[in-house]
Amino acid sequence: MQKILIINGPNLNLLGKREPSVYGNQDFDSFFNQLKTEFSEIELSYFQSNVEGEIINKLHEVGFSYDGIILNAGAYTHTSIAIADAIRGITTPVVEVHISNVFVREEYRHHSYLSEVCKGVIVGFGLDSYRLALESFLIDN
Ligand code: DQA
């Protein structure tokens, strides 16, 4: 069984309450339970933090043993060389995910420090972005 961790960064704990016109109405815990049922062939876990260093620590912790990481680093996507370096330093492939289409939003969301060190990027499909990222690990194996 593949082991895959979903990491959500800052403010994503507010999903369902936060800017629903951009991020939808569903909270992540209920969505994650759906994912676990739909992808029962994957050993799926979930981590969320609003703290950059905690995201880096988690990448280090799982990044040599897990089969895949799905990372929505929230606004750290656009600012964090440190998270990019953490991804560079581990061996587990990371797929970058965004709920919204960052390219039709403010210009400061158009650049990601993470994309160049990720296996791929999925952007703009709402919470389905996470589903598509999970699918990407299935087609590879
Ligand atoms: C986001 C897009 C980021 O620009 C933003 O800061 C987020 C969420 C997304 O999933 O669409 O927090 O990563």
Short mmCIF file of C-alpha atoms and ligand atoms in Angstrom, two decimals:
data_model
loop_
_atom_site.label_atom_id
_atom_site.label_comp_id
_atom_site.label_asym_id
_atom_site.label_seq_id
_atom_site.Cartn_x
_atom_site.Cartn_y
_atom_site.Cartn_z
CA MET A 1 0.00 0.00 0.00
CA GLN A 2 1.32 3.43 -0.94
CA LYS A 3 1.76 5.86 1.94
CA ILE A 4 0.77 9.39 1.03
CA LEU A 5 0.60 12.46 3.26
CA ILE A 6 -1.43 15.58 2.51
CA ILE A 7 0.09 18.72 4.03
CA ASN A 8 -1.94 21.90 4.22
CA GLY A 9 -0.28 25.18 5.13
CA PRO A 10 -1.47 28.43 6.67
CA ASN A 11 -5.15 29.36 6.86
CA LEU A 12 -6.26 26.11 5.28
CA ASN A 13 -7.58 25.02 8.69
CA LEU A 14 -10.33 27.59 7.97
CA LEU A 15 -11.59 25.80 4.86
CA GLY A 16 -15.38 25.92 4.77
CA LYS A 17 -15.42 29.23 6.66
CA ARG A 18 -12.69 31.12 4.84
CA GLU A 19 -13.67 33.11 1.71
CA PRO A 20 -16.18 30.46 0.55
CA SER A 21 -16.52 32.12 -2.87
CA VAL A 22 -12.83 31.28 -3.46
CA TYR A 23 -12.32 28.10 -1.45
CA GLY A 24 -15.82 26.55 -1.22
CA ASN A 25 -18.03 25.55 1.69
CA GLN A 26 -16.60 22.22 2.72
CA ASP A 27 -14.28 21.84 5.71
CA PHE A 28 -11.15 19.79 5.12
CA ASP A 29 -11.80 17.17 7.79
CA SER A 30 -15.04 16.04 6.15
CA PHE A 31 -13.39 16.14 2.71
CA PHE A 32 -10.45 14.11 4.03
CA ASN A 33 -12.83 11.43 5.34
CA GLN A 34 -14.38 11.21 1.86
CA LEU A 35 -10.92 10.86 0.31
CA LYS A 36 -10.02 8.05 2.70
CA THR A 37 -13.13 6.14 1.61
CA GLU A 38 -12.59 6.83 -2.10
CA PHE A 39 -8.88 5.98 -2.04
CA SER A 40 -8.98 2.99 0.29
CA GLU A 41 -6.07 1.48 -1.65
CA ILE A 42 -3.82 4.27 -0.32
CA GLU A 43 -2.64 4.71 3.26
CA LEU A 44 -3.57 8.35 3.55
CA SER A 45 -2.67 10.78 6.32
CA TYR A 46 -3.12 14.49 6.85
CA PHE A 47 -1.17 17.29 8.53
CA GLN A 48 -1.99 20.99 8.76
CA SER A 49 0.05 23.80 10.22
CA ASN A 50 0.07 27.58 10.11
CA VAL A 51 3.78 27.55 11.00
CA GLU A 52 6.42 27.42 8.28
CA GLY A 53 8.97 25.51 10.40
CA GLU A 54 6.43 22.85 11.33
CA ILE A 55 5.73 22.22 7.64
CA ILE A 56 9.48 21.88 7.05
CA ASN A 57 9.84 19.50 10.03
CA LYS A 58 7.02 17.35 8.67
CA LEU A 59 8.61 17.23 5.20
CA HIS A 60 11.87 16.05 6.82
CA GLU A 61 10.04 13.50 8.97
CA VAL A 62 8.21 11.70 6.16
CA GLY A 63 10.31 12.70 3.17
CA PHE A 64 12.55 9.63 3.12
CA SER A 65 9.97 6.92 3.76
CA TYR A 66 6.60 7.94 2.26
CA ASP A 67 5.65 7.29 -1.37
CA GLY A 68 4.23 10.73 -1.95
CA ILE A 69 3.40 14.10 -0.44
CA ILE A 70 0.61 16.39 -1.60
CA LEU A 71 1.40 19.93 -0.48
CA ASN A 72 -0.80 22.99 -0.44
CA ALA A 73 1.56 25.44 1.21
CA GLY A 74 -0.99 28.28 1.03
CA ALA A 75 0.69 31.68 0.91
CA TYR A 76 4.10 30.14 1.73
CA THR A 77 4.01 28.92 -1.87
CA HIS A 78 4.76 32.46 -2.94
CA THR A 79 7.33 33.31 -0.27
CA SER A 80 9.17 30.31 1.09
CA ILE A 81 12.63 29.44 -0.18
CA ALA A 82 12.96 27.40 3.03
CA ILE A 83 10.08 25.07 2.09
CA ALA A 84 11.49 24.79 -1.44
CA ASP A 85 14.86 23.79 0.03
CA ALA A 86 13.18 21.20 2.26
CA ILE A 87 11.52 19.65 -0.81
CA ARG A 88 14.89 19.68 -2.59
CA GLY A 89 16.45 17.89 0.36
CA ILE A 90 14.05 14.93 0.59
CA THR A 91 13.55 11.96 -1.70
CA THR A 92 9.75 11.55 -1.56
CA PRO A 93 8.08 13.19 -4.59
CA VAL A 94 5.91 16.20 -3.78
CA VAL A 95 2.90 17.32 -5.81
CA GLU A 96 1.98 20.98 -5.34
CA VAL A 97 -1.74 21.66 -5.11
CA HIS A 98 -3.90 24.78 -5.08
CA ILE A 99 -7.66 24.92 -4.63
CA SER A 100 -8.09 28.20 -6.49
CA ASN A 101 -6.67 29.10 -9.89
CA VAL A 102 -3.87 31.30 -8.61
CA PHE A 103 -3.17 32.56 -12.14
CA VAL A 104 -6.44 34.47 -12.38
CA ARG A 105 -5.86 36.07 -8.99
CA GLU A 106 -3.45 38.74 -7.72
CA GLU A 107 -0.10 38.88 -9.49
CA TYR A 108 1.80 38.00 -6.29
CA ARG A 109 0.13 34.57 -6.43
CA HIS A 110 1.45 33.85 -9.92
CA HIS A 111 4.92 32.86 -8.76
CA SER A 112 5.63 29.71 -6.79
CA TYR A 113 9.01 28.95 -5.21
CA LEU A 114 7.86 25.33 -4.94
CA SER A 115 6.83 24.37 -8.48
CA GLU A 116 10.36 23.88 -9.79
CA VAL A 117 11.17 21.35 -7.06
CA CYS A 118 7.84 19.51 -7.23
CA LYS A 119 6.99 16.53 -9.38
CA GLY A 120 3.94 18.37 -10.73
CA VAL A 121 1.42 21.06 -9.99
CA ILE A 122 -2.39 20.92 -9.88
CA VAL A 123 -4.16 24.25 -9.73
CA GLY A 124 -7.71 25.54 -9.75
CA PHE A 125 -10.02 22.53 -9.46
CA GLY A 126 -11.36 23.30 -6.01
CA LEU A 127 -10.96 20.48 -3.51
CA ASP A 128 -10.85 18.12 -6.51
CA SER A 129 -7.26 19.33 -6.95
CA TYR A 130 -6.35 16.97 -4.08
CA ARG A 131 -8.21 14.09 -5.78
CA LEU A 132 -6.31 14.69 -9.01
CA ALA A 133 -3.03 14.76 -7.10
CA LEU A 134 -3.87 11.40 -5.52
CA GLU A 135 -4.75 10.00 -8.95
CA SER A 136 -1.34 11.12 -10.19
CA PHE A 137 0.32 8.79 -7.68
CA LEU A 138 -1.91 5.91 -8.79
CA ILE A 139 -1.18 6.21 -12.52
CA ASP A 140 2.54 6.15 -11.79
CA ASN A 141 2.50 2.78 -10.08
C1 DQA B 1 -3.99 28.59 -2.13
C2 DQA B 1 -3.61 29.81 -2.97
C3 DQA B 1 -2.68 30.72 -2.21
O1 DQA B 1 -2.35 31.85 -3.00
C4 DQA B 1 -3.33 31.19 -0.94
O2 DQA B 1 -2.43 31.99 -0.20
C5 DQA B 1 -3.87 30.08 -0.11
C6 DQA B 1 -4.54 28.97 -0.77
C7 DQA B 1 -5.04 27.70 -2.83
O3 DQA B 1 -5.17 26.55 -2.42
O4 DQA B 1 -5.73 28.16 -3.74
O5 DQA B 1 -3.82 30.12 1.11
O6 DQA B 1 -2.82 27.79 -1.94
#
